[in-house]
PDB file of C-alpha atoms in Angstrom:
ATOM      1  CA  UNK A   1      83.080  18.516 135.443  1.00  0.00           C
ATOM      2  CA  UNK A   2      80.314  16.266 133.570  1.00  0.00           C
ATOM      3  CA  UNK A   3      77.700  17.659 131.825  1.00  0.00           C
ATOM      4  CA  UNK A   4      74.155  16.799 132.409  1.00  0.00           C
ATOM      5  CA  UNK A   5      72.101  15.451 129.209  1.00  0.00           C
ATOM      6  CA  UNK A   6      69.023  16.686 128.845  1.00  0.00           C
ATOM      7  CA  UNK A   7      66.841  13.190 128.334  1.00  0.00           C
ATOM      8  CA  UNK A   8      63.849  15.600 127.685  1.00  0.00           C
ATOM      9  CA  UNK A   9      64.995  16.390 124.122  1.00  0.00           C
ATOM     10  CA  UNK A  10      65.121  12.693 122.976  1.00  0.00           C
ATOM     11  CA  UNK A  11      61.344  12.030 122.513  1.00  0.00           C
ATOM     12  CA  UNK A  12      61.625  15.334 120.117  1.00  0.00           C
ATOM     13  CA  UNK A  13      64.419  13.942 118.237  1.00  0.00           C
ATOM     14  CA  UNK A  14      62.844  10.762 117.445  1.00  0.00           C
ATOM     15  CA  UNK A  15      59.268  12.297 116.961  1.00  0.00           C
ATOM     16  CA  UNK A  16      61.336  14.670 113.643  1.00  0.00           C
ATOM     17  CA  UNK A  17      62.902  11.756 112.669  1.00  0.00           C
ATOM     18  CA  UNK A  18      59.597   9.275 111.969  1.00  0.00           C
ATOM     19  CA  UNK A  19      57.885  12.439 110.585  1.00  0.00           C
ATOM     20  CA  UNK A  20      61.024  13.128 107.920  1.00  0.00           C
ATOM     21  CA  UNK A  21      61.187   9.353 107.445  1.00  0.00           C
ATOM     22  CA  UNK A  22      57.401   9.476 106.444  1.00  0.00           C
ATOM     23  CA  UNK A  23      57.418  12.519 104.400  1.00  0.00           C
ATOM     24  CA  UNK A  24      60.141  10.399 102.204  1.00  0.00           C
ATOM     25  CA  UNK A  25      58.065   7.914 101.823  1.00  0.00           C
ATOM     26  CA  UNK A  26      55.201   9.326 101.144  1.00  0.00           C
ATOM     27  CA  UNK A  27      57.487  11.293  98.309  1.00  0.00           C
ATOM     28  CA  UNK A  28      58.784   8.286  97.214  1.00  0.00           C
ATOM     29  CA  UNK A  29      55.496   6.949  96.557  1.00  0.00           C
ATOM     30  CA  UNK A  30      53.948  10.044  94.075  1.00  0.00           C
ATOM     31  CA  UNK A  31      57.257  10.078  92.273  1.00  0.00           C
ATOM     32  CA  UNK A  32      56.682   5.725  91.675  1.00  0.00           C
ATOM     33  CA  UNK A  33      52.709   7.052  90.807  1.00  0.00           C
ATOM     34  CA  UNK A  34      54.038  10.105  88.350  1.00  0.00           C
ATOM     35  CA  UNK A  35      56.374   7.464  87.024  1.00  0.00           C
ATOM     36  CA  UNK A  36      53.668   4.806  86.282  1.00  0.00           C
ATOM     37  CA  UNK A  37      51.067   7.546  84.987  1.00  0.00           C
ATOM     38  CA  UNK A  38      53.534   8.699  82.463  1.00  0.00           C
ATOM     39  CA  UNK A  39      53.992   4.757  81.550  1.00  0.00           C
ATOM     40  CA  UNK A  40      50.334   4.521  80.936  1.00  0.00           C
ATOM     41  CA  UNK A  41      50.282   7.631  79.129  1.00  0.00           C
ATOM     42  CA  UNK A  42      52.866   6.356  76.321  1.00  0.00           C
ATOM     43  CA  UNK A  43      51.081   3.346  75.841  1.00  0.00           C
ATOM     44  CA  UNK A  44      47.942   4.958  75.120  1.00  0.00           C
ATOM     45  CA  UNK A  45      49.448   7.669  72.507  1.00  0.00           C
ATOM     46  CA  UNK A  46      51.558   4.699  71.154  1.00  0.00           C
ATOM     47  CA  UNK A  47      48.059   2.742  69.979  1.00  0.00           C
ATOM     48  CA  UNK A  48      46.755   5.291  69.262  1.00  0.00           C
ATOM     49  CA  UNK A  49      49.414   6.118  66.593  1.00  0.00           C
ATOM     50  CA  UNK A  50      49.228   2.414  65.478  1.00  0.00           C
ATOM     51  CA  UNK A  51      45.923   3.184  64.573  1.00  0.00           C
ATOM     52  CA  UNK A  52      45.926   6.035  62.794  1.00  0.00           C
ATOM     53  CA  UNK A  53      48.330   4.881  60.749  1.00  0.00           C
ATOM     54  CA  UNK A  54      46.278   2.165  60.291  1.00  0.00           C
ATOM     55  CA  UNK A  55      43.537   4.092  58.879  1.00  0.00           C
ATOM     56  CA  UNK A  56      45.566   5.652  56.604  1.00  0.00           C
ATOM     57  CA  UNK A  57      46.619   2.666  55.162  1.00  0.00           C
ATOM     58  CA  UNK A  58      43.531   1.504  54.690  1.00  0.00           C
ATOM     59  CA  UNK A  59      41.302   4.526  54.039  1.00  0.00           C
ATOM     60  CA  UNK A  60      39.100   3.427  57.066  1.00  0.00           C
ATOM     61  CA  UNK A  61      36.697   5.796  58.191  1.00  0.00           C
ATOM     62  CA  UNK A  62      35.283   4.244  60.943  1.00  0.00           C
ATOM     63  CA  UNK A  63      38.385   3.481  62.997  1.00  0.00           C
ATOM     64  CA  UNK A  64      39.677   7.449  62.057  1.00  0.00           C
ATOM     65  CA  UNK A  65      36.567   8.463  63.997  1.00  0.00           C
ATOM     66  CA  UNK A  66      36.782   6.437  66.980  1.00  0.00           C
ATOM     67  CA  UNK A  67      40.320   7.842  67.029  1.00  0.00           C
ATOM     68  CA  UNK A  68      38.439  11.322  66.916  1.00  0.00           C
ATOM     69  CA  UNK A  69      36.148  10.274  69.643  1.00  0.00           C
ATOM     70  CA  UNK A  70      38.531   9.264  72.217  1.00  0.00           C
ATOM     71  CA  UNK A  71      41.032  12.287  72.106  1.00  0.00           C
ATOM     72  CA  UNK A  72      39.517  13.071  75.636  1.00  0.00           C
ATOM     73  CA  UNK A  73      41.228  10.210  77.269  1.00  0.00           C
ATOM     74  CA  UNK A  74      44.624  11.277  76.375  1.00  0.00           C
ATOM     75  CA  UNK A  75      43.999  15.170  77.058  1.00  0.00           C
ATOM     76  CA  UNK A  76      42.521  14.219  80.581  1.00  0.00           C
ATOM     77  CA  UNK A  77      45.693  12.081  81.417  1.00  0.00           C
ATOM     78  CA  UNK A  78      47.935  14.674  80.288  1.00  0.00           C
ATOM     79  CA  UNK A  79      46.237  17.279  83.189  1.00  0.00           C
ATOM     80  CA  UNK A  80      46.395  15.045  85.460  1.00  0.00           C
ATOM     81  CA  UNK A  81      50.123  14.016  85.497  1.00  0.00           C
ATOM     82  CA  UNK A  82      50.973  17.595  85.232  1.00  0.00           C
ATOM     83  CA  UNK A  83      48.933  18.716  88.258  1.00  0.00           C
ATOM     84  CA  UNK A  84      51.091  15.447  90.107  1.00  0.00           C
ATOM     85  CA  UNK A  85      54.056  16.977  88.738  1.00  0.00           C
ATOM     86  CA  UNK A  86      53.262  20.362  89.879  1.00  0.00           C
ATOM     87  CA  UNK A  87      52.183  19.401  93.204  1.00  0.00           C
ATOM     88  CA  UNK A  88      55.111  17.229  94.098  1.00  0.00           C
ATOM     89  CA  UNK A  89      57.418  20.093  93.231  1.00  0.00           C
ATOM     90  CA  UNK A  90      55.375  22.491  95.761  1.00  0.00           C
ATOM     91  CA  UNK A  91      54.998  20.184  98.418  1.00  0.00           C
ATOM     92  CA  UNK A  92      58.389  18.604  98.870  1.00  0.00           C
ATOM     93  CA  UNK A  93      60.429  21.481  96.593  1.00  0.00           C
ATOM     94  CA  UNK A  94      62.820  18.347  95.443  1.00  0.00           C
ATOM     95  CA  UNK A  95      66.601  19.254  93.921  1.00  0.00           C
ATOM     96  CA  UNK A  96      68.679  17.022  91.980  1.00  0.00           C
ATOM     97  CA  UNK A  97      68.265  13.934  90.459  1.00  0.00           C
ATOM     98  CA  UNK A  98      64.856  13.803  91.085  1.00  0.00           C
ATOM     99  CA  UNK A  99      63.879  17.591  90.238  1.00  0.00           C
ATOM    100  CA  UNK A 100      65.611  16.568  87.049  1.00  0.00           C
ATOM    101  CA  UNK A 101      62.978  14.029  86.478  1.00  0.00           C
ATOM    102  CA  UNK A 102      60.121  16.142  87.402  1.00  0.00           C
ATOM    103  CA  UNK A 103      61.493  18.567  84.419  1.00  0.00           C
ATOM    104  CA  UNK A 104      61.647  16.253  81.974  1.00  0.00           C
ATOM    105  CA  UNK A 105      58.616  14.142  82.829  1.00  0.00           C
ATOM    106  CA  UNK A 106      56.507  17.563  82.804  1.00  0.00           C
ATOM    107  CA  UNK A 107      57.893  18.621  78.670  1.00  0.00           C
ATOM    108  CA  UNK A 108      57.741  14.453  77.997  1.00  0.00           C
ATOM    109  CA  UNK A 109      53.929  14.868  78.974  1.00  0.00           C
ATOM    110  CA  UNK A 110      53.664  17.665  76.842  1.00  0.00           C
ATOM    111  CA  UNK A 111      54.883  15.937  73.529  1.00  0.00           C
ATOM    112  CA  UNK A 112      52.701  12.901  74.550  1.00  0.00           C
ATOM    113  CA  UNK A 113      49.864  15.015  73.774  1.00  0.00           C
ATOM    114  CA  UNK A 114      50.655  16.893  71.076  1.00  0.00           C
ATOM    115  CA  UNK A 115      51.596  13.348  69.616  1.00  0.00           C
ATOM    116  CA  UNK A 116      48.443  12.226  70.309  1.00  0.00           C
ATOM    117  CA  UNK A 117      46.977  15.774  68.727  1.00  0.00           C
ATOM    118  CA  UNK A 118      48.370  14.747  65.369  1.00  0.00           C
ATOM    119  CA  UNK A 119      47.208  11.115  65.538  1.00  0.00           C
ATOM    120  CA  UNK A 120      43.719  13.002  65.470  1.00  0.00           C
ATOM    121  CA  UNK A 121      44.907  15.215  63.268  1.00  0.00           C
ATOM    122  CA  UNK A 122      46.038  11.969  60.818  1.00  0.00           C
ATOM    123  CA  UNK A 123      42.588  11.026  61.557  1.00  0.00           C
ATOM    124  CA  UNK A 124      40.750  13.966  61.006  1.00  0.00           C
ATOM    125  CA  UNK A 125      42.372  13.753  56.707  1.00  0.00           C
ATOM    126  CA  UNK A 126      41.795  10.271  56.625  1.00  0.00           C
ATOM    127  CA  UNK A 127      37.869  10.828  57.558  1.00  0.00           C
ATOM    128  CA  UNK A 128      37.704  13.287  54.625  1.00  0.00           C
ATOM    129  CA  UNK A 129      39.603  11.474  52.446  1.00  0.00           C
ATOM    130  CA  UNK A 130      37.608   8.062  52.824  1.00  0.00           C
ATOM    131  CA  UNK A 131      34.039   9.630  51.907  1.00  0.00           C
ATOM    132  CA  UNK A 132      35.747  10.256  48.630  1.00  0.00           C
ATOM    133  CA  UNK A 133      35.456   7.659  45.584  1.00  0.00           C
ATOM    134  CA  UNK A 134      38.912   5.686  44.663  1.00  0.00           C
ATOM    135  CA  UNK A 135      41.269   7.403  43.370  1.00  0.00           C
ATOM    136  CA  UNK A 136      43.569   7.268  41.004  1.00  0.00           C
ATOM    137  CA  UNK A 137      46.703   8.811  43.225  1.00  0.00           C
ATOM    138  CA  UNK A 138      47.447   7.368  46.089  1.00  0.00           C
ATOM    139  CA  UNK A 139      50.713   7.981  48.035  1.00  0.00           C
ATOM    140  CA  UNK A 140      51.790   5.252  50.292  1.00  0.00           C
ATOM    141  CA  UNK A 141      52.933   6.493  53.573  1.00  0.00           C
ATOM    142  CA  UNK A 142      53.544   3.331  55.014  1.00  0.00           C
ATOM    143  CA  UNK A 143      57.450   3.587  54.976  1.00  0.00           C
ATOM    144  CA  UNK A 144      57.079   7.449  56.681  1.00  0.00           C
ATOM    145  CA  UNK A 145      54.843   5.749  59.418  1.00  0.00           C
ATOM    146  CA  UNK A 146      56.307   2.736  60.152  1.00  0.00           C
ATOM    147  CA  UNK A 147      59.741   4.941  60.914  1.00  0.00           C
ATOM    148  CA  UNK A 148      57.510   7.707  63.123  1.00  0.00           C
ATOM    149  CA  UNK A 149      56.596   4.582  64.890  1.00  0.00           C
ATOM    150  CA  UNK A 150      59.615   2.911  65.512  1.00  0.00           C
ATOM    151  CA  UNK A 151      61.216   6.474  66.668  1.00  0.00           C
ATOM    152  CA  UNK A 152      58.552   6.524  69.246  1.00  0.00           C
ATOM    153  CA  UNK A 153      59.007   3.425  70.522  1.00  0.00           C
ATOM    154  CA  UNK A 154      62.639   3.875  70.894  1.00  0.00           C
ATOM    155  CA  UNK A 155      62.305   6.685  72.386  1.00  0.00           C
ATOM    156  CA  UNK A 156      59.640   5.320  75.020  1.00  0.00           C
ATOM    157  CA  UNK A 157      61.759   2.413  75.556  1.00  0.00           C
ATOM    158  CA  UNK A 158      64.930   4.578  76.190  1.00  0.00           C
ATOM    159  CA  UNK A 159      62.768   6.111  78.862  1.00  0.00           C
ATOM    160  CA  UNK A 160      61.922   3.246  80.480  1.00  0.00           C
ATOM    161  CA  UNK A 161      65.649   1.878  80.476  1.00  0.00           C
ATOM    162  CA  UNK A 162      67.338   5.194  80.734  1.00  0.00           C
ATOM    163  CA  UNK A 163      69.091   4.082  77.678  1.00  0.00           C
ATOM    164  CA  UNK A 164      71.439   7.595  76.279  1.00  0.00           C
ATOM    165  CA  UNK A 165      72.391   5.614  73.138  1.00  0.00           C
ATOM    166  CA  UNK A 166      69.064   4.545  72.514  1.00  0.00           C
ATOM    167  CA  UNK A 167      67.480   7.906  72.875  1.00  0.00           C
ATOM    168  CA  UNK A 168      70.621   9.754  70.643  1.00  0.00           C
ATOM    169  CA  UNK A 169      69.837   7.413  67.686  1.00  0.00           C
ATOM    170  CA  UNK A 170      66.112   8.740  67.949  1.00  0.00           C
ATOM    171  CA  UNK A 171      67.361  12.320  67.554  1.00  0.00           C
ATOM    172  CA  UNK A 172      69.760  10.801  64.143  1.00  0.00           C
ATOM    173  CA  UNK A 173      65.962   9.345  62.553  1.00  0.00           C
ATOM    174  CA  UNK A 174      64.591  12.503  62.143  1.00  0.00           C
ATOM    175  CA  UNK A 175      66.351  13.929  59.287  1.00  0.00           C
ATOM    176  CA  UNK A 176      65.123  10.554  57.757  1.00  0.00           C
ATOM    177  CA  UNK A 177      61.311  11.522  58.103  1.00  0.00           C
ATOM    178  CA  UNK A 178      61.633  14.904  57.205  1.00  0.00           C
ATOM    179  CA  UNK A 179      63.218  13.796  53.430  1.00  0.00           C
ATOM    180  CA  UNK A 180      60.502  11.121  53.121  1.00  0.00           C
ATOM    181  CA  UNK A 181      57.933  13.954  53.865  1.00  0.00           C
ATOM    182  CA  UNK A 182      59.489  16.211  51.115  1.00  0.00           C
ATOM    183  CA  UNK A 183      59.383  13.242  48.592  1.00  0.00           C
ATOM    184  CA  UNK A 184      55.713  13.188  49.622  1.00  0.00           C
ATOM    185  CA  UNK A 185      55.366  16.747  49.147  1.00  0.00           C
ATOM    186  CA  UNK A 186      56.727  16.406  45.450  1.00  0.00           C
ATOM    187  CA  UNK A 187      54.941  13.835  43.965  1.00  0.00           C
ATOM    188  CA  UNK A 188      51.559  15.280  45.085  1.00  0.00           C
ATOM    189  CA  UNK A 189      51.827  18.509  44.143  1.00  0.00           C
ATOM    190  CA  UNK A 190      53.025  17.089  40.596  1.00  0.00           C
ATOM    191  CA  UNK A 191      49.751  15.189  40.953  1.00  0.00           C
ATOM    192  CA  UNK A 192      47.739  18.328  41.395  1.00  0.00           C
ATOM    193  CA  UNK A 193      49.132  20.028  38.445  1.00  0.00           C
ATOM    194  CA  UNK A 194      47.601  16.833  36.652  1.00  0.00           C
ATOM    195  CA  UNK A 195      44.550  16.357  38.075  1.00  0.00           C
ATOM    196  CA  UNK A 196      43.640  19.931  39.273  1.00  0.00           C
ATOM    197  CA  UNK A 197      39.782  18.323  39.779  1.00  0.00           C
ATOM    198  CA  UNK A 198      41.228  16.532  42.806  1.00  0.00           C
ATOM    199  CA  UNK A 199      43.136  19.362  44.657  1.00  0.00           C
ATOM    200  CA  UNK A 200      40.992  18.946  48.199  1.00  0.00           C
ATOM    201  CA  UNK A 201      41.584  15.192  48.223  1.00  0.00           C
ATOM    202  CA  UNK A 202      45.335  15.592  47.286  1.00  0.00           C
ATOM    203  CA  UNK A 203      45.437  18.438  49.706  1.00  0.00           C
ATOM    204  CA  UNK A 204      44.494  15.792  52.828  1.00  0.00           C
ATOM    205  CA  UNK A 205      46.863  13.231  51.383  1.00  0.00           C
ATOM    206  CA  UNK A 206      49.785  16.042  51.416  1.00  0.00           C
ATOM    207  CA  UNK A 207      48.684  16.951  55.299  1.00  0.00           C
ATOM    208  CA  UNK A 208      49.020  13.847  56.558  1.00  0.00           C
ATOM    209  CA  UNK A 209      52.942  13.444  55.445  1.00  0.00           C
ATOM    210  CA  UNK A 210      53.043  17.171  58.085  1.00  0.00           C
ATOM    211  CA  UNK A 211      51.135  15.653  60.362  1.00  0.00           C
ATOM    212  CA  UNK A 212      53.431  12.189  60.389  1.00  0.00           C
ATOM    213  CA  UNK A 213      56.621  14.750  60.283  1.00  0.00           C
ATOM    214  CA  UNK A 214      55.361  16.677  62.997  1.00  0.00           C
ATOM    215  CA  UNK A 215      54.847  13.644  65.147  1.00  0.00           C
ATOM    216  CA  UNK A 216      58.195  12.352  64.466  1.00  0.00           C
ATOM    217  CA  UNK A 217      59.480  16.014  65.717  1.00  0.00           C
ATOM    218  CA  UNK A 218      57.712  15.304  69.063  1.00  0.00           C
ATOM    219  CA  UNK A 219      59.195  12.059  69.422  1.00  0.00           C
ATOM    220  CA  UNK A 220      62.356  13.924  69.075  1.00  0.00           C
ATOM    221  CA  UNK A 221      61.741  16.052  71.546  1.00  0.00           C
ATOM    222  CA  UNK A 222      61.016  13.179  73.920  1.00  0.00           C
ATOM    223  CA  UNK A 223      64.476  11.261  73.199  1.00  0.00           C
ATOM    224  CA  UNK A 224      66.383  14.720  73.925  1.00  0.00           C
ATOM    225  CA  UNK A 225      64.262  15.178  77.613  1.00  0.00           C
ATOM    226  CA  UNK A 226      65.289  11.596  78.099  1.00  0.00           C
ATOM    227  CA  UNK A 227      69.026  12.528  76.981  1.00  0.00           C
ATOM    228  CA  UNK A 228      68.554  15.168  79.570  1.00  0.00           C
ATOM    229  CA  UNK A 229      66.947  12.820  82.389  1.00  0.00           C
ATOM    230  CA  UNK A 230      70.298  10.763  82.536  1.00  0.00           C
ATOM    231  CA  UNK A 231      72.995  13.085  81.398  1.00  0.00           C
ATOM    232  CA  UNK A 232      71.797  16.839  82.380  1.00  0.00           C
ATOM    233  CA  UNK A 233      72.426  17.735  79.084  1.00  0.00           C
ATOM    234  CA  UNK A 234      70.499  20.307  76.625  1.00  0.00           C
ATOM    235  CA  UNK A 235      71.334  19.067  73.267  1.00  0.00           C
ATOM    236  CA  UNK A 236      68.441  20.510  71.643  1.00  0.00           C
ATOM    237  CA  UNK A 237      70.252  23.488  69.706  1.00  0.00           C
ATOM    238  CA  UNK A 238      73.599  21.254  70.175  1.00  0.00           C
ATOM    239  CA  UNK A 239      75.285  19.703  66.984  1.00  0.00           C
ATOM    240  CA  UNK A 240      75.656  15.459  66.809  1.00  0.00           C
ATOM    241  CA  UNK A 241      77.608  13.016  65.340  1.00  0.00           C
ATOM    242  CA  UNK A 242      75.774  11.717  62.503  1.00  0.00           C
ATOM    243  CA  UNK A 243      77.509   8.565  61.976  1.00  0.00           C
TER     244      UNK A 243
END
């Protein structure tokens, strides 16, 4: 006996399919937005590390506190790309590959920030420090920041290319920043016991190599959430090859 096909059912069938074929896109397209907002993001905190660095070299007030002024801009970004993040996860509850991302773009966002913090904080010493008259200490940070920088762009770049090796060398650099910082930390507090008249400025110098170190820690942070983006792996408590 044949069976009878119900014909009725059809229009239903392709009426679910264009609505779950448009939900995907329209998913598709806040995960491309999150993605490009996050892009936009590391370029800003990237200048703006160029330039506090900058005014350390150069003792420039002026430039620390237009740094100091436009802190807003970063924090403002930040909020927004986590409410994106937050709302994509509620709306379309995504698993995988692409809740993976989600994760790791969210704690990336974080550090972006607090990166950003300590370029204000770098900014904030070098404002003190410049309304002072020349001294005769002066420690040059330019190695420390130069590394902090290239560690940040590495790590930005492995996130753009999904590059593990990229992002694992990154996580080697740090141990490099932290001994420069500790060199720092002895030759100015040698400096103090000579010229104990100078303690606040040589106090702001000293903060600025735990400001640098701290931002170097955050760029860390970013190269393991990209480690974890491609390979699912937690290596932030895990032991690496250091060669």
């Amino acid at each position: 006996m044949l069976k009878t096909i119900n014909f009725d059912c059809i229009p239903n069938i392709i009426q679910d399919d264009d609505m779950e074929q448009s939900i995907r896109k329209h998913f598709s397209r806040e995960m491309a937005n999150i993605k490009k907002q996050i892009l936009s993001l590391s370029a800003m905190v990237e200048e703006r590390v160029r330039l506090a660095l900058q005014a350390v070299e150069t003792n420039d007030g002026e430039l620390a506190q237009s740094i100091i002024k436009t802190d807003y801009e970063i924090d403002e970004m930040e909020v927004e790309i986590e409410e994106e993040c937050l709302k994509v996860l509620a709306l379309h509850q995504p698993v995988a590959v692409d809740l993976r991302f989600l994760i790791a773009v969210i704690k990336i966002n974080n550090d972006l920030e607090r990166i950003g913090d300590q370029a204000v904080n770098i900014a904030e010493r070098v404002e003190v420090t410049s309304k002072r008259e020349l001294q005769d200490f002066f420690y040059d940070y330019t190695a420390m920041g130069e590394k902090a920088q290239r560690m940040l762009k590495m790590s930005l770049d492995a996130l753009v290319n999904m590059d593990y090796d990229q992002a694992l060398e990154v996580v080697k650099m740090d141990d490099s920043v932290d001994q420069i910082k500790s060199d720092a930390y002895d030759r100015i507090k040698n400096a103090m016991g000579k010229h104990p008249d100078k303690i606040g400025y040589l106090i702001n110098l000293l903060l600025v190599s735990r400001h640098i170190e701290r931002l170097a820690d955050h760029t860390t942070n970013i190269a393991e959430e990209v480690i974890y983006l491609i390979e699912g792996e937690i290596i932030r408590h895990a032991p690496y090859d250091q060669d």
